[in-house]
Amino acid sequence: MSDKADIQRRPVNRALPVLLGPAYLWLAVTVFLPLSAMVYFSFLSETPIGGREAVWTLSNYGEFFDKAFYRTLMWRSFRLGAEVTLLCFLFGFPCAYVLAKMVKGRWREALFLLVILPFWSNALVRIFSWTMVLRGNGVLERLVNVFLPDVGSLNLMFTYPAILIGLVHSYLPYMILTCYISIQAIDDDLIEAARSMGAGRFTVFRRILLPLALPGIMAGSILTFVPVIGSFMEPRLLGGRNGTFIGTVIEDQFTAVFNWPLGAALSFIMLGFVLIVLLLAAPMIRRAST
Amino acid sequence: MTVNTDTLLGRLQRSSIAVLVLVAFPGALLAAEEIRVLNWQGYGTDEAWALEAFEAQTDISVVHDYFNSEQEMLTKLRTNPGTYDVVLINSAFTSVAAREGLIQALDLSRLNNAADLSPEMRDNAGLSHDGKTFGAAWVWGLTSFAVDTTDIDPVPDSIDALWDEAYAGRVGWRDDAVESVMLAAIATGQDINEPTDLDAIRDKLRALKPQIRTFWSSENEWNQFMSSNEFDIATYWSGSASRSKSQFKLPVEFVIPTEGAIGWLDGLSIATDAPHESAAYQFIDWMIDPAFYVQWDTDVGAPASANAKALEQLDETAFNRQILGDAEKLANVQFMGAMEDSQREAFLALWQGTKTYLQE
């Protein structure tokens, strides 16, 4: 038994650098280098481009703790991330279940296409089409008024719910796809066995589906939660006066003023908070992956 | 439709001769210079008719690169030396670019039209650095606000209209720290370049909470919001207001408040390592020529020219001649001066804090 394993292992070992090398090289160049440049910038007093004199400083990190509004915005961004993730789960999980267990063949392909379709269009185009739908006297308002003439103006545009709608729409496919993969792997016999022993639909969901689909749910949640915290395009375009979050404030440091050090420092503080949240969720993630 | 075969044949002949000439003398191709201009998109220098006329006259072709913010413009200059010839720089940034060595000192005597520039624009302190001129005054304008005349009548003349309860939830505001702080400085009777009472400015900006419908960031967005009736009244730029009126047929009126307005001046500069320096001078001269300006303002809509002769040649009813030519109304206008990065960052922090407060 052990001899056989040895023989199988050797060619794999030799192939390892060839197989993993390009991917890691690519990651090193595209992720690690720019990120380390930003770490370096975050400790400087000035953006070191164009012959400016920069000195080492911690003041960019201190700025976050000096000004109360940064903390308020950080808190709001995390709340936004949590709410969008929860909504994505509430809409995405049933959809993934239907795709994995209830439809087959061509219908499944067609439904999959509908889920993936948003990925094929530009993110900016998606948000702008939402502005057409949500704005006063827009598509949604007219539609609602056809059936419920008494409702009047919905006033959704430039509100917090408008940001939620835009972000949930953007990130729902991630949740559906990751949940789909883990639900599909659940043996139908398990569900039938539970049913035959008298478990109700909710018990099946709580005791079988949810624990076994947890890896997919966790993966989808992380894929949604982390980018939503730093999002700036959806809040800016859909949120109006209510669209200021930590992501938009960081963007301003790069575009409105030439303060890359502060922008970088704020990004890393955000990253720190994200890591804390992921650490707190680690027991659940570990349970999901075993 | 009939096709004029004579001219068609003639054209064919001419173009085949042109091809022959090019094959025989490849040097002829090199004679035509190409300069690279860095500007906002759709801001005068890239008008197709103007570039055709310029090329016909000088044999210099023009290609464009665009920026979406002044910081982006500076970054492009910093990271691409030797790429650009002419660059448009707002007078609040000219000295920053000059101090960093991104642009070169200009010799105004190389511009035939420089003699016609209004002295107060040509010699504006914002365009010079270390006693030398780094920007040729091109166009200027005002920032205050415009109203939708179908919603608001009569047109108010005070900047306090933006804070008027009657327009709660109907105000459009540009999401820009410097502009916001300066408008609040005018509303609280302070110097826009050196406001002393920042607390008063913060309180004034916070008072916008019930007023603001949403923030706008570009002229195009402003027009969309106005035409879909999201705004009744919104901060705006004078040149854009005349375009919204003439091109988009929006019923808007630009207001120069009695308390004053923000004046801004855009200059054309030449990059330090410009590959085609003399062609760049020719292009700038063409841009401040009354012939170009009058057509630009008449056909498209433009800010006010820094060239006094050009303004005189406008139609008497033209916005830029009628309103911006009225010295009495302009008495309280404060022109933006050169601004240090530290002050811009302080304004941004003040504005971001305010925006956090403006959220529900």
XYZ file of C-alpha atoms in Angstrom:
650
model
C 0.000 0.000 0.000
C 2.704 2.480 0.991
C 4.885 1.525 -1.995
C 2.094 2.265 -4.329
C 1.542 5.666 -2.752
C 5.239 6.489 -3.135
C 5.212 5.697 -6.809
C 2.201 7.866 -7.362
C 3.571 10.784 -5.409
C 6.864 11.297 -7.212
C 5.642 12.546 -10.616
C 3.161 14.785 -8.864
C 5.973 16.417 -6.883
C 7.910 17.127 -10.031
C 4.839 18.569 -11.721
C 4.019 20.802 -8.779
C 6.235 23.797 -9.652
C 5.144 23.629 -13.271
C 1.475 23.538 -12.340
C 1.503 26.087 -9.532
C 4.386 28.290 -10.695
C 2.556 30.443 -13.238
C -0.392 31.086 -10.933
C 1.817 32.078 -7.995
C 4.081 34.199 -10.165
C 1.026 35.976 -11.526
C -0.348 36.530 -8.017
C 3.025 37.807 -6.810
C 3.259 40.332 -9.625
C -0.353 41.514 -9.696
C -1.325 41.333 -6.036
C 1.719 41.273 -3.841
C 3.786 44.022 -5.521
C 1.083 46.734 -5.738
C -0.098 45.845 -2.251
C 3.385 46.174 -0.772
C 3.798 49.508 -2.546
C 0.587 50.633 -0.816
C 1.858 49.402 2.570
C 4.979 51.492 1.966
C 2.926 54.554 0.940
C 0.716 54.283 4.018
C 3.671 55.108 6.278
C 4.789 58.175 4.298
C 3.935 61.810 4.896
C 3.549 62.611 1.165
C 2.903 60.746 -2.063
C 6.486 60.155 -3.243
C 5.850 61.007 -6.910
C 6.966 64.177 -8.652
C 9.999 64.937 -6.483
C 8.154 65.429 -3.212
C 10.012 65.012 0.060
C 8.415 62.277 2.129
C 9.266 61.214 5.667
C 8.218 58.161 7.671
C 5.143 58.721 9.800
C 2.311 56.957 11.575
C 0.057 60.000 11.281
C -2.031 58.469 8.469
C -3.101 55.684 10.800
C -3.537 58.186 13.634
C -5.904 60.230 11.439
C -8.447 57.393 11.541
C -8.580 57.509 15.325
C -8.471 61.330 15.445
C -11.565 61.924 13.376
C -14.803 60.416 14.605
C -16.458 60.368 11.190
C -14.043 57.725 9.869
C -15.202 55.357 12.604
C -18.851 56.139 11.885
C -18.310 55.391 8.204
C -16.393 52.178 8.985
C -19.254 50.980 11.166
C -21.816 51.858 8.490
C -19.802 50.067 5.827
C -19.682 46.891 7.930
C -23.390 47.095 8.588
C -23.965 47.503 4.846
C -21.747 44.461 4.201
C -23.650 42.361 6.727
C -27.062 43.394 5.406
C -26.162 42.782 1.780
C -24.701 39.373 2.686
C -27.816 38.400 4.638
C -30.115 39.485 1.805
C -27.980 37.617 -0.733
C -28.310 34.497 1.428
C -32.071 34.890 1.832
C -32.587 35.271 -1.930
C -29.713 33.129 -3.126
C -30.061 29.981 -1.032
C -33.609 29.048 -2.140
C -32.635 29.812 -5.717
C -29.562 27.574 -5.444
C -31.716 24.812 -3.901
C -34.211 24.946 -6.749
C -31.386 24.865 -9.299
C -29.630 21.956 -7.625
C -32.517 19.739 -6.587
C -35.721 20.658 -8.329
C -35.006 21.401 -11.977
C -33.074 19.283 -14.404
C -31.762 19.369 -17.960
C -32.520 22.310 -20.213
C -34.460 24.243 -17.630
C -31.474 24.162 -15.336
C -29.240 25.442 -18.118
C -31.670 28.237 -18.913
C -31.968 29.257 -15.266
C -28.191 29.148 -14.870
C -27.852 31.440 -17.823
C -30.186 33.922 -16.133
C -28.082 33.820 -12.972
C -24.818 34.368 -14.816
C -26.175 36.914 -17.287
C -25.427 39.965 -15.102
C -21.741 38.965 -15.116
C -21.604 39.547 -18.839
C -22.496 43.206 -18.593
C -20.342 45.994 -17.257
C -20.879 46.807 -13.577
C -21.382 50.491 -14.336
C -24.028 49.706 -16.943
C -25.879 47.555 -14.387
C -25.931 50.386 -11.860
C -27.051 52.953 -14.405
C -29.890 50.689 -15.477
C -30.928 50.552 -11.832
C -31.075 54.348 -11.741
C -33.562 54.171 -14.624
C -35.668 51.668 -12.692
C -35.563 53.297 -9.280
C -35.799 56.988 -10.024
C -38.941 59.058 -9.515
C -41.460 58.248 -12.277
C -39.096 55.452 -13.313
C -39.883 51.941 -14.485
C -40.577 50.500 -11.028
C -42.774 53.372 -9.874
C -44.911 53.237 -13.013
C -45.267 49.474 -12.712
C -46.361 49.667 -9.070
C -48.795 52.462 -9.889
C -50.454 50.355 -12.584
C -51.475 47.792 -9.953
C -51.663 49.978 -6.858
C -52.606 53.508 -7.923
C -52.764 54.679 -4.306
C -49.099 54.108 -3.543
C -47.926 57.216 -5.382
C -44.256 58.076 -5.323
C -41.930 55.358 -4.029
C -39.005 57.729 -3.564
C -36.472 54.893 -3.680
C -33.735 56.656 -5.608
C -30.930 58.175 -3.500
C -31.835 56.165 -0.408
C -30.168 53.431 1.597
C -32.553 50.756 0.218
C -31.498 51.765 -3.304
C -27.875 50.961 -2.406
C -28.974 47.618 -0.957
C -30.881 46.751 -4.124
C -27.942 47.597 -6.373
C -25.391 45.695 -4.277
C -27.575 42.605 -3.765
C -28.105 42.473 -7.503
C -24.354 42.683 -8.107
C -23.323 40.002 -5.619
C -26.255 37.564 -5.692
C -24.695 35.368 -8.425
C -21.686 34.605 -6.200
C -23.953 33.375 -3.420
C -26.118 31.315 -5.768
C -23.172 29.655 -7.489
C -21.285 28.747 -4.293
C -24.446 27.460 -2.578
C -25.422 25.536 -5.694
C -22.137 23.633 -5.709
C -22.454 22.522 -2.108
C -26.187 21.715 -2.267
C -25.665 19.647 -5.380
C -23.132 17.513 -3.519
C -25.718 16.595 -0.876
C -26.948 13.055 -1.427
C -30.680 12.969 -2.214
C -30.922 9.779 -0.159
C -30.122 11.752 2.995
C -33.048 14.061 2.436
C -35.377 11.183 1.563
C -34.252 9.225 4.599
C -34.985 12.191 6.846
C -38.370 12.628 5.234
C -39.242 8.956 5.640
C -38.403 9.194 9.313
C -40.900 11.988 9.720
C -38.758 15.152 9.499
C -40.667 18.205 8.313
C -39.394 20.532 5.610
C -37.960 22.968 8.141
C -36.169 20.212 10.072
C -34.658 18.910 6.835
C -33.491 22.430 6.050
C -32.070 23.053 9.527
C -30.490 19.666 10.270
C -29.374 18.479 6.819
C -29.311 21.179 4.142
C -27.908 24.025 6.204
C -25.005 22.140 7.864
C -24.006 20.351 4.670
C -24.269 23.491 2.527
C -22.300 25.554 5.053
C -19.051 25.520 3.035
C -20.876 27.077 0.082
C -22.736 29.569 2.256
C -19.504 30.658 3.964
C -17.647 30.987 0.676
C -20.491 33.019 -0.816
C -20.720 35.202 2.278
C -17.014 36.034 2.236
C -17.103 36.723 -1.501
C -19.964 39.165 -0.881
C -19.129 40.706 2.486
C -15.528 41.715 1.799
C -15.995 43.613 -1.494
C -19.245 45.256 -0.353
C -17.443 46.911 2.580
C -15.085 48.658 0.178
C -17.684 49.373 -2.520
C -17.874 52.945 -3.749
C -19.562 52.946 -7.144
C -23.002 51.670 -6.106
C -23.259 53.925 -3.022
C -22.135 56.974 -5.001
C -24.554 56.499 -7.894
C -27.583 55.087 -6.098
C -27.221 56.523 -2.609
C -27.051 60.258 -3.305
C -26.734 62.065 -0.006
C -26.823 58.676 1.785
C -24.008 57.216 -0.266
C -20.944 58.078 1.817
C -19.087 54.998 3.036
C -15.515 54.143 3.854
C -14.982 53.075 0.218
C -16.048 56.456 -1.188
C -13.882 58.281 1.351
C -10.853 56.196 0.351
C -11.569 56.849 -3.321
C -11.600 60.603 -2.626
C -8.088 60.434 -1.182
C -6.840 59.160 -4.535
C -9.008 61.204 -6.911
C -10.022 64.443 -5.163
C -6.728 65.098 -3.386
C -3.324 63.600 -4.041
C -3.203 61.896 -0.650
C -2.328 58.300 -1.485
C -0.750 57.711 1.961
C -4.006 58.439 3.800
C -6.025 56.459 1.243
C -3.662 53.503 1.640
C -3.717 53.706 5.442
C -7.530 53.779 5.486
C -7.575 50.756 3.160
C -5.315 48.782 5.471
C -7.340 49.734 8.531
C -10.386 48.438 6.666
C -8.468 45.268 5.807
C -7.586 44.906 9.500
C -11.239 45.091 10.512
C -12.175 42.587 7.810
C -9.543 40.178 9.136
C -10.905 40.594 12.665
C -14.402 39.740 11.451
C -13.086 36.708 9.551
C -11.140 35.583 12.631
C -14.301 35.821 14.718
C -16.090 33.754 12.087
C -13.173 31.296 11.894
C -14.754 28.564 14.056
C -17.726 28.515 11.710
C -15.520 28.512 8.622
C -13.448 25.663 10.062
C -16.573 23.664 10.797
C -17.755 24.334 7.273
C -14.562 23.125 5.653
C -14.329 19.812 7.550
C -29.461 62.023 -55.383
C -27.036 62.572 -58.232
C -23.379 61.987 -57.908
C -21.124 64.599 -59.326
C -18.749 62.406 -61.317
C -16.463 65.286 -62.161
C -15.491 65.980 -58.602
C -15.445 62.277 -57.786
C -12.958 61.681 -60.585
C -11.051 64.743 -59.580
C -10.859 63.529 -56.020
C -9.661 60.104 -57.157
C -6.970 61.695 -59.246
C -5.873 63.965 -56.472
C -5.686 61.179 -53.937
C -3.687 58.938 -56.247
C -1.283 61.801 -56.799
C -1.060 62.195 -53.036
C -0.244 58.503 -52.667
C 2.436 58.776 -55.344
C 3.969 61.780 -53.631
C 4.034 59.948 -50.312
C 5.661 56.875 -51.863
C 8.274 58.978 -53.625
C 9.023 61.308 -50.715
C 8.372 59.612 -47.378
C 9.724 62.752 -45.761
C 6.456 64.464 -46.633
C 4.782 62.318 -43.986
C 7.166 63.469 -41.301
C 6.541 67.110 -42.049
C 3.065 66.836 -40.545
C 3.492 67.177 -36.787
C 1.229 65.616 -34.217
C 0.804 67.230 -30.832
C -0.780 65.646 -27.777
C -3.189 67.711 -25.704
C -4.351 66.863 -22.179
C -7.728 68.319 -21.232
C -11.225 67.546 -19.945
C -13.282 65.771 -22.593
C -15.495 68.064 -24.661
C -13.808 71.198 -23.396
C -13.050 73.234 -26.522
C -9.671 71.902 -27.582
C -11.197 68.720 -29.017
C -13.895 70.324 -31.189
C -13.579 68.459 -34.510
C -14.221 71.522 -36.732
C -11.581 73.517 -34.882
C -8.953 70.809 -35.204
C -9.662 70.418 -38.923
C -9.263 74.140 -39.472
C -6.081 74.179 -37.395
C -4.588 71.285 -39.308
C -5.512 72.846 -42.655
C -3.768 76.039 -41.623
C -0.657 74.695 -39.899
C -0.304 71.048 -40.989
C -0.266 70.101 -37.311
C -2.627 67.358 -36.241
C -3.887 67.131 -32.685
C -4.583 64.060 -30.572
C -6.181 64.164 -27.153
C -5.864 62.490 -23.828
C -8.412 63.235 -21.128
C -8.562 63.538 -17.353
C -11.517 63.411 -14.976
C -10.023 65.402 -12.144
C -7.181 67.830 -11.663
C -5.360 65.246 -9.572
C -5.537 62.807 -12.446
C -4.131 65.488 -14.773
C -1.177 66.086 -12.423
C -0.607 62.342 -12.044
C -0.563 61.926 -15.823
C 2.000 64.711 -16.178
C 4.113 63.273 -13.368
C 4.148 59.728 -14.652
C 4.446 60.428 -18.420
C 7.167 63.049 -18.948
C 7.818 63.878 -22.590
C 4.361 62.702 -23.693
C 2.178 65.792 -23.660
C 2.603 69.119 -25.428
C -0.317 71.275 -24.313
C -2.179 70.833 -21.064
C -5.141 72.671 -19.611
C -4.576 73.655 -15.999
C -6.885 75.526 -13.659
C -5.199 78.534 -12.075
C -5.543 76.920 -8.631
C -3.159 74.187 -9.831
C -0.790 76.046 -12.194
C 1.716 76.931 -9.494
C 1.619 73.365 -8.122
C 2.524 72.019 -11.570
C 5.154 74.738 -12.058
C 6.780 74.088 -8.685
C 7.039 70.372 -9.446
C 8.659 71.189 -12.798
C 5.839 69.628 -14.804
C 5.292 72.657 -17.058
C 7.586 75.280 -18.568
C 7.611 79.064 -18.271
C 5.845 80.637 -21.250
C 7.123 83.365 -23.524
C 3.863 85.233 -24.202
C 5.514 87.202 -27.023
C 5.405 83.972 -29.051
C 1.585 84.165 -28.965
C 0.191 86.690 -31.455
C -3.129 86.920 -29.617
C -1.611 87.438 -26.170
C -1.745 91.221 -26.630
C -5.554 91.086 -26.672
C -5.923 89.196 -23.400
C -7.588 91.166 -20.615
C -4.750 92.310 -18.331
C -6.487 91.048 -15.171
C -6.720 87.576 -16.686
C -3.317 87.526 -18.390
C -1.516 88.687 -15.240
C -3.637 86.671 -12.813
C -1.438 85.634 -9.883
C -2.673 82.054 -10.142
C -1.048 81.595 -13.534
C 2.435 82.600 -12.460
C 5.134 81.107 -10.300
C 8.410 82.727 -9.224
C 7.581 85.810 -11.261
C 7.229 83.876 -14.532
C 4.039 83.083 -16.451
C 3.318 79.349 -16.700
C -0.179 79.468 -18.139
C -1.755 81.462 -20.976
C -5.128 82.725 -19.761
C -7.741 80.956 -21.876
C -11.249 80.958 -20.454
C -12.811 81.829 -17.151
C -16.146 81.462 -15.501
C -18.097 81.477 -12.315
C -19.318 78.828 -9.935
C -22.520 79.523 -8.058
C -25.911 78.011 -8.842
C -28.622 77.748 -11.475
C -32.365 77.341 -11.092
C -35.055 75.620 -13.110
C -37.208 78.590 -14.108
C -40.322 76.430 -14.510
C -40.091 75.502 -10.817
C -38.669 78.706 -9.373
C -40.025 82.089 -10.334
C -38.872 84.782 -9.798
C -35.216 83.830 -10.006
C -33.576 84.454 -6.600
C -30.506 86.651 -6.358
C -29.117 85.481 -3.014
C -26.946 82.424 -2.375
C -29.222 81.675 0.591
C -31.727 80.282 -1.913
C -29.764 77.019 -1.668
C -30.687 76.910 2.022
C -34.287 78.024 1.477
C -36.822 75.656 3.119
C -39.043 76.027 0.066
C -36.535 73.920 -1.898
C -35.954 71.231 0.741
C -35.015 67.963 -0.955
C -34.776 69.682 -4.343
C -31.181 70.958 -4.265
C -28.388 69.456 -6.356
C -24.909 69.864 -4.955
C -21.570 69.020 -6.516
C -19.667 66.443 -4.489
C -16.481 68.480 -4.317
C -14.739 69.542 -1.141
C -13.129 72.772 -2.370
C -16.250 74.023 -4.126
C -18.475 73.178 -1.135
C -16.252 74.964 1.365
C -15.899 78.008 -0.892
C -19.658 78.322 -1.500
C -20.230 78.118 2.246
C -17.499 80.736 2.718
C -19.381 83.093 0.394
C -22.650 82.362 2.195
C -21.006 83.204 5.524
C -19.263 86.303 4.167
C -15.693 85.004 4.186
C -12.681 85.035 1.891
C -12.892 81.864 -0.239
C -9.112 81.427 -0.380
C -8.420 82.028 3.287
C -11.562 81.323 5.284
C -10.936 82.000 8.953
C -14.093 80.689 10.582
C -14.195 77.010 9.539
C -16.752 76.243 12.255
C -19.237 78.609 10.635
C -18.585 76.910 7.293
C -19.133 73.469 8.787
C -22.423 74.561 10.354
C -23.550 76.142 7.100
C -22.762 72.937 5.171
C -24.491 70.785 7.774
C -27.588 72.930 7.356
C -27.831 71.476 3.831
C -29.037 68.175 5.268
C -32.740 68.644 4.523
C -31.960 70.418 1.248
C -29.845 68.052 -0.835
C -31.540 65.688 -3.273
C -28.301 64.142 -4.457
C -24.741 64.981 -5.413
C -23.724 65.512 -9.018
C -20.237 65.156 -10.400
C -20.262 66.019 -14.102
C -22.023 68.423 -16.453
C -23.632 65.493 -18.237
C -25.013 64.180 -14.956
C -26.278 67.646 -14.047
C -28.208 67.856 -17.312
C -29.727 64.423 -16.742
C -30.800 65.252 -13.198
C -32.258 68.602 -14.292
C -34.163 67.114 -17.230
C -35.560 64.238 -15.150
C -36.686 66.904 -12.664
C -34.611 65.684 -9.715
C -33.440 69.253 -9.013
C -35.144 72.632 -8.836
C -31.957 74.446 -7.934
C -28.369 73.253 -8.078
C -24.815 74.497 -7.786
C -23.354 74.953 -11.261
C -20.741 76.478 -13.519
C -21.492 79.464 -15.761
C -20.152 77.962 -19.006
C -22.038 74.734 -18.444
C -25.214 76.681 -17.708
C -25.048 78.417 -21.070
C -24.538 75.006 -22.757
C -27.444 73.454 -20.835
C -29.572 76.303 -22.075
C -28.456 76.407 -25.686
C -27.652 72.747 -26.404
C -30.004 70.830 -24.126
C -32.809 73.418 -24.197
C -33.172 73.202 -20.432
C -35.141 76.045 -18.836
C -32.320 77.041 -16.503
C -31.009 80.406 -15.399
C -27.539 80.943 -13.957
C -27.441 83.239 -10.928
C -24.615 85.522 -9.819
C -25.590 86.009 -6.173
C -25.323 89.446 -4.595
C -23.007 87.913 -1.967
C -20.582 86.940 -4.735
C -19.523 83.853 -6.628
C -16.415 81.724 -7.101
C -14.339 82.844 -10.062
C -12.105 80.367 -11.811
C -9.627 80.728 -14.614
C -8.316 77.993 -16.894
C -4.974 78.459 -18.593
C -3.168 76.532 -21.293
C 0.342 75.422 -20.416
C 3.170 73.598 -22.161
C 4.645 70.500 -20.547
C 8.304 70.688 -19.512
C 9.566 68.101 -21.978
C 6.999 68.836 -24.680
C 8.202 67.066 -27.826
C 6.717 69.740 -30.123
C 7.191 73.019 -28.329
C 6.690 75.434 -31.207
C 3.634 73.554 -32.473
C 2.286 73.778 -28.924
C 2.666 77.578 -29.018
C 0.828 77.651 -32.351
C -2.015 75.589 -30.906
C -2.377 77.784 -27.820
C -2.384 80.878 -30.039
C -5.156 79.300 -32.096
C -7.143 78.520 -28.968
C -7.107 82.139 -27.734
C -7.897 83.486 -31.202
C -11.280 85.287 -31.375
C -12.162 83.323 -34.543
C -12.094 80.024 -32.673
C -13.747 81.366 -29.547
C -16.688 83.074 -31.238
C -17.609 79.928 -33.142
C -17.119 77.750 -30.047
C -19.378 79.904 -27.926
C -21.984 80.415 -30.656
C -22.252 76.819 -31.861
C -21.470 74.894 -28.716
C -21.464 77.192 -25.692
C -18.300 78.105 -23.834
C -17.100 79.832 -20.670
C -16.016 83.474 -21.003
C -12.898 84.091 -23.050
C -9.906 85.733 -21.427
C -9.455 87.489 -24.746
C -11.234 90.865 -24.533
C -11.477 91.146 -28.324
C -13.139 87.752 -28.536
C -15.841 88.721 -26.031
C -16.522 91.938 -27.988
C -17.189 89.942 -31.137
C -19.941 87.861 -29.531
C -23.574 88.499 -30.306
C -24.998 91.182 -28.023
C -27.481 88.756 -26.504
C -24.825 86.129 -25.789
C -24.713 84.989 -22.182
C -20.973 85.520 -21.933
C -21.227 89.087 -23.194
C -24.429 90.052 -21.463
C -24.029 88.558 -17.999
C -20.315 88.030 -17.575
C -19.645 91.376 -19.230
C -21.634 93.168 -16.525
C -18.980 94.723 -14.282
C -21.521 95.610 -11.590
C -22.613 92.016 -11.121
C -19.044 90.832 -11.042
C -18.008 93.234 -8.279
C -18.239 90.596 -5.524
C -16.739 87.706 -7.462
C -13.749 86.153 -5.677
C -11.177 84.426 -7.874
C -9.688 81.152 -6.706
C -6.020 81.479 -5.850
C -3.273 78.896 -5.841
C -3.955 76.336 -3.160
C -1.575 74.269 -1.049
C -2.144 70.520 -0.783
C -2.460 70.779 2.988
C -5.352 73.215 2.683
C -7.065 71.067 0.060
C -6.730 68.054 2.370
C -8.158 70.048 5.282
C -11.125 71.073 3.117
C -11.649 67.440 2.120
C -11.651 66.260 5.748
C -14.182 68.991 6.611
C -16.374 67.986 3.658
C -16.174 64.250 4.368
C -17.128 64.857 7.986
C -20.070 66.908 6.747
C -21.133 64.206 4.304
C -21.098 61.664 7.120
C -23.410 63.984 9.036
C -25.653 64.450 5.979
C -26.422 60.736 5.927
C -29.515 59.608 7.704
